[in-house]
Amino acid sequence: MNQSQLAIIHIAKKETGLSDENYRELLQGAAGISSSKDIKSNNQFFSVMRAFERIGFKSNSKKDYAAAFDNWGCSEAQQKYIEGLWKLVARDKRRKALSSFICRIAKIDDPRFLTVKLGHEIILALRQMCIDKEINPDRPREEER
């Protein structure tokens, strides 16, 4: 968890006026943790933030959460592999097109919600697209060397 995420959680706690006891209960119920420092994944962070929203927390900006993340919810290696496969097979190479593809295949709202399991499913779909287009996904094309 990065400092931006931690700051957003503490702002939400302050603005909702939760006691320490209720705050710990919210963390436990939403993410199975007793301290925000125990958050290990983006999914846990979003679960906590959704719990805060259910009790009335309103974000100042839709960009607040986006600014708290550097990566998607899957592993960094998966993210890089997905991006590489996308560059090999996609007609529209833009990040926005990749995000739309991920959301459509994984049935999520944003790539930040990807889990390792969903990341694996995206990789399998992209590998199959490469194979269907007779592109070897394990070997870079000549123009990329």
mmCIF file of C-alpha atoms in Angstrom:
data_model
loop_
_atom_site.group_PDB
_atom_site.id
_atom_site.type_symbol
_atom_site.label_atom_id
_atom_site.label_comp_id
_atom_site.label_asym_id
_atom_site.label_seq_id
_atom_site.Cartn_x
_atom_site.Cartn_y
_atom_site.Cartn_z
ATOM 1 C CA MET A 1 0.000 0.000 0.000
ATOM 2 C CA ASN A 2 1.318 3.403 -0.869
ATOM 3 C CA GLN A 3 1.134 6.647 1.093
ATOM 4 C CA SER A 4 -1.624 8.088 -1.123
ATOM 5 C CA GLN A 5 -3.897 5.158 -0.336
ATOM 6 C CA LEU A 6 -3.185 5.442 3.370
ATOM 7 C CA ALA A 7 -3.902 9.185 3.276
ATOM 8 C CA ILE A 8 -7.259 8.642 1.527
ATOM 9 C CA ILE A 9 -8.291 6.076 4.140
ATOM 10 C CA HIS A 10 -7.390 8.430 6.993
ATOM 11 C CA ILE A 11 -9.283 11.288 5.354
ATOM 12 C CA ALA A 12 -12.326 9.023 5.015
ATOM 13 C CA LYS A 13 -12.050 8.009 8.685
ATOM 14 C CA LYS A 14 -11.854 11.630 9.796
ATOM 15 C CA GLU A 15 -14.697 12.831 7.564
ATOM 16 C CA THR A 16 -17.041 10.029 8.629
ATOM 17 C CA GLY A 17 -16.250 10.623 12.312
ATOM 18 C CA LEU A 18 -15.683 6.954 13.109
ATOM 19 C CA SER A 19 -14.387 6.017 16.539
ATOM 20 C CA ASP A 20 -11.245 3.887 16.581
ATOM 21 C CA GLU A 21 -13.326 0.857 17.531
ATOM 22 C CA ASN A 22 -15.790 1.361 14.654
ATOM 23 C CA TYR A 23 -12.921 2.078 12.256
ATOM 24 C CA ARG A 24 -11.270 -1.241 13.155
ATOM 25 C CA GLU A 25 -14.613 -3.018 12.693
ATOM 26 C CA LEU A 26 -15.013 -1.431 9.251
ATOM 27 C CA LEU A 27 -11.504 -2.572 8.248
ATOM 28 C CA GLN A 28 -12.142 -6.080 9.565
ATOM 29 C CA GLY A 29 -15.504 -6.384 7.837
ATOM 30 C CA ALA A 30 -14.397 -4.911 4.529
ATOM 31 C CA ALA A 31 -10.925 -6.397 4.109
ATOM 32 C CA GLY A 32 -10.254 -8.789 6.996
ATOM 33 C CA ILE A 33 -7.598 -6.536 8.530
ATOM 34 C CA SER A 34 -7.278 -4.595 11.779
ATOM 35 C CA SER A 35 -5.082 -1.745 10.535
ATOM 36 C CA SER A 36 -4.919 0.129 7.238
ATOM 37 C CA LYS A 37 -1.176 -0.591 7.229
ATOM 38 C CA ASP A 38 -2.089 -4.276 6.737
ATOM 39 C CA ILE A 39 -3.623 -3.641 3.312
ATOM 40 C CA LYS A 40 -1.709 -5.767 0.810
ATOM 41 C CA SER A 41 -3.713 -5.366 -2.387
ATOM 42 C CA ASN A 42 -5.683 -2.864 -4.391
ATOM 43 C CA ASN A 43 -8.753 -5.053 -3.945
ATOM 44 C CA GLN A 44 -8.519 -4.679 -0.160
ATOM 45 C CA PHE A 45 -8.145 -0.910 -0.531
ATOM 46 C CA PHE A 46 -11.206 -0.667 -2.760
ATOM 47 C CA SER A 47 -13.218 -2.866 -0.382
ATOM 48 C CA VAL A 48 -12.384 -0.503 2.462
ATOM 49 C CA MET A 49 -13.252 2.556 0.377
ATOM 50 C CA ARG A 50 -16.580 1.047 -0.691
ATOM 51 C CA ALA A 51 -17.354 0.445 2.988
ATOM 52 C CA PHE A 52 -16.590 4.099 3.736
ATOM 53 C CA GLU A 53 -18.821 5.172 0.857
ATOM 54 C CA ARG A 54 -21.685 3.045 2.221
ATOM 55 C CA ILE A 55 -21.522 4.998 5.486
ATOM 56 C CA GLY A 56 -21.504 8.359 3.749
ATOM 57 C CA PHE A 57 -17.958 9.219 2.706
ATOM 58 C CA LYS A 58 -17.924 11.315 -0.450
ATOM 59 C CA SER A 59 -14.701 11.657 -2.406
ATOM 60 C CA ASN A 60 -13.750 15.201 -3.411
ATOM 61 C CA SER A 61 -12.849 13.997 -6.861
ATOM 62 C CA LYS A 62 -13.156 10.871 -8.991
ATOM 63 C CA LYS A 63 -9.406 11.231 -9.473
ATOM 64 C CA ASP A 64 -8.713 10.725 -5.753
ATOM 65 C CA TYR A 65 -8.687 6.949 -6.032
ATOM 66 C CA ALA A 66 -6.915 6.882 -9.384
ATOM 67 C CA ALA A 67 -4.094 8.988 -7.970
ATOM 68 C CA ALA A 68 -3.582 6.381 -5.260
ATOM 69 C CA PHE A 69 -2.495 3.670 -7.709
ATOM 70 C CA ASP A 70 0.526 3.071 -9.846
ATOM 71 C CA ASN A 71 -0.479 -0.369 -11.103
ATOM 72 C CA TRP A 72 -3.413 -2.619 -11.759
ATOM 73 C CA GLY A 73 -4.575 -5.115 -9.179
ATOM 74 C CA CYS A 74 -2.746 -8.054 -10.770
ATOM 75 C CA SER A 75 0.985 -8.599 -10.382
ATOM 76 C CA GLU A 76 3.404 -6.190 -12.017
ATOM 77 C CA ALA A 77 4.793 -9.011 -14.167
ATOM 78 C CA GLN A 78 1.287 -9.831 -15.397
ATOM 79 C CA GLN A 79 0.628 -6.178 -16.183
ATOM 80 C CA LYS A 80 3.788 -5.924 -18.283
ATOM 81 C CA TYR A 81 3.026 -9.197 -20.062
ATOM 82 C CA ILE A 82 -0.538 -8.105 -20.819
ATOM 83 C CA GLU A 83 0.704 -4.776 -22.199
ATOM 84 C CA GLY A 84 3.299 -6.565 -24.345
ATOM 85 C CA LEU A 85 0.790 -9.025 -25.762
ATOM 86 C CA TRP A 86 -1.612 -6.160 -26.450
ATOM 87 C CA LYS A 87 1.054 -4.355 -28.480
ATOM 88 C CA LEU A 88 1.598 -7.524 -30.501
ATOM 89 C CA VAL A 89 -2.012 -8.268 -31.381
ATOM 90 C CA ALA A 90 -4.188 -5.159 -31.085
ATOM 91 C CA ARG A 91 -5.185 -2.895 -33.941
ATOM 92 C CA ASP A 92 -5.777 -0.009 -31.535
ATOM 93 C CA LYS A 93 -2.649 0.111 -29.357
ATOM 94 C CA ARG A 94 -3.857 2.853 -27.008
ATOM 95 C CA ARG A 95 -4.039 2.223 -23.257
ATOM 96 C CA LYS A 96 -7.733 3.164 -23.294
ATOM 97 C CA ALA A 97 -8.470 0.388 -25.803
ATOM 98 C CA LEU A 98 -6.576 -2.110 -23.653
ATOM 99 C CA SER A 99 -8.523 -0.998 -20.575
ATOM 100 C CA SER A 100 -11.800 -1.477 -22.442
ATOM 101 C CA PHE A 101 -10.713 -4.950 -23.558
ATOM 102 C CA ILE A 102 -9.737 -5.922 -19.999
ATOM 103 C CA CYS A 103 -13.018 -4.658 -18.574
ATOM 104 C CA ARG A 104 -15.018 -6.513 -21.225
ATOM 105 C CA ILE A 105 -13.195 -9.825 -20.752
ATOM 106 C CA ALA A 106 -12.816 -9.738 -16.960
ATOM 107 C CA LYS A 107 -16.236 -8.117 -16.360
ATOM 108 C CA ILE A 108 -14.779 -5.408 -14.105
ATOM 109 C CA ASP A 109 -15.038 -1.617 -14.144
ATOM 110 C CA ASP A 110 -11.340 -0.791 -14.262
ATOM 111 C CA PRO A 111 -8.008 -2.654 -14.655
ATOM 112 C CA ARG A 112 -7.181 -1.636 -11.069
ATOM 113 C CA PHE A 113 -9.721 -4.274 -10.004
ATOM 114 C CA LEU A 114 -7.845 -7.089 -11.749
ATOM 115 C CA THR A 115 -6.817 -9.923 -9.498
ATOM 116 C CA VAL A 116 -3.978 -12.301 -10.265
ATOM 117 C CA LYS A 117 -6.569 -14.869 -11.392
ATOM 118 C CA LEU A 118 -8.326 -12.394 -13.704
ATOM 119 C CA GLY A 119 -4.934 -11.236 -15.006
ATOM 120 C CA HIS A 120 -4.234 -14.849 -15.962
ATOM 121 C CA GLU A 121 -7.547 -15.011 -17.853
ATOM 122 C CA ILE A 122 -6.651 -11.825 -19.766
ATOM 123 C CA ILE A 123 -3.249 -13.286 -20.647
ATOM 124 C CA LEU A 124 -4.863 -16.480 -21.948
ATOM 125 C CA ALA A 125 -7.315 -14.466 -24.067
ATOM 126 C CA LEU A 126 -4.527 -12.325 -25.524
ATOM 127 C CA ARG A 127 -2.336 -15.358 -26.223
ATOM 128 C CA GLN A 128 -5.236 -16.981 -28.087
ATOM 129 C CA MET A 129 -5.727 -13.797 -30.109
ATOM 130 C CA CYS A 130 -2.031 -13.925 -31.049
ATOM 131 C CA ILE A 131 -2.293 -17.566 -32.084
ATOM 132 C CA ASP A 132 -5.449 -16.833 -34.118
ATOM 133 C CA LYS A 133 -3.509 -14.128 -35.983
ATOM 134 C CA GLU A 134 -0.562 -16.504 -36.444
ATOM 135 C CA ILE A 135 1.656 -14.448 -34.162
ATOM 136 C CA ASN A 136 3.938 -16.350 -31.818
ATOM 137 C CA PRO A 137 3.287 -14.684 -28.434
ATOM 138 C CA ASP A 138 6.568 -16.033 -27.059
ATOM 139 C CA ARG A 139 8.823 -14.529 -29.706
ATOM 140 C CA PRO A 140 9.000 -10.833 -30.626
ATOM 141 C CA ARG A 141 8.332 -9.947 -34.233
ATOM 142 C CA GLU A 142 11.294 -8.967 -36.404
ATOM 143 C CA GLU A 143 10.448 -5.256 -36.366
ATOM 144 C CA GLU A 144 10.497 -5.243 -32.537
ATOM 145 C CA ARG A 145 14.014 -6.667 -32.173
#
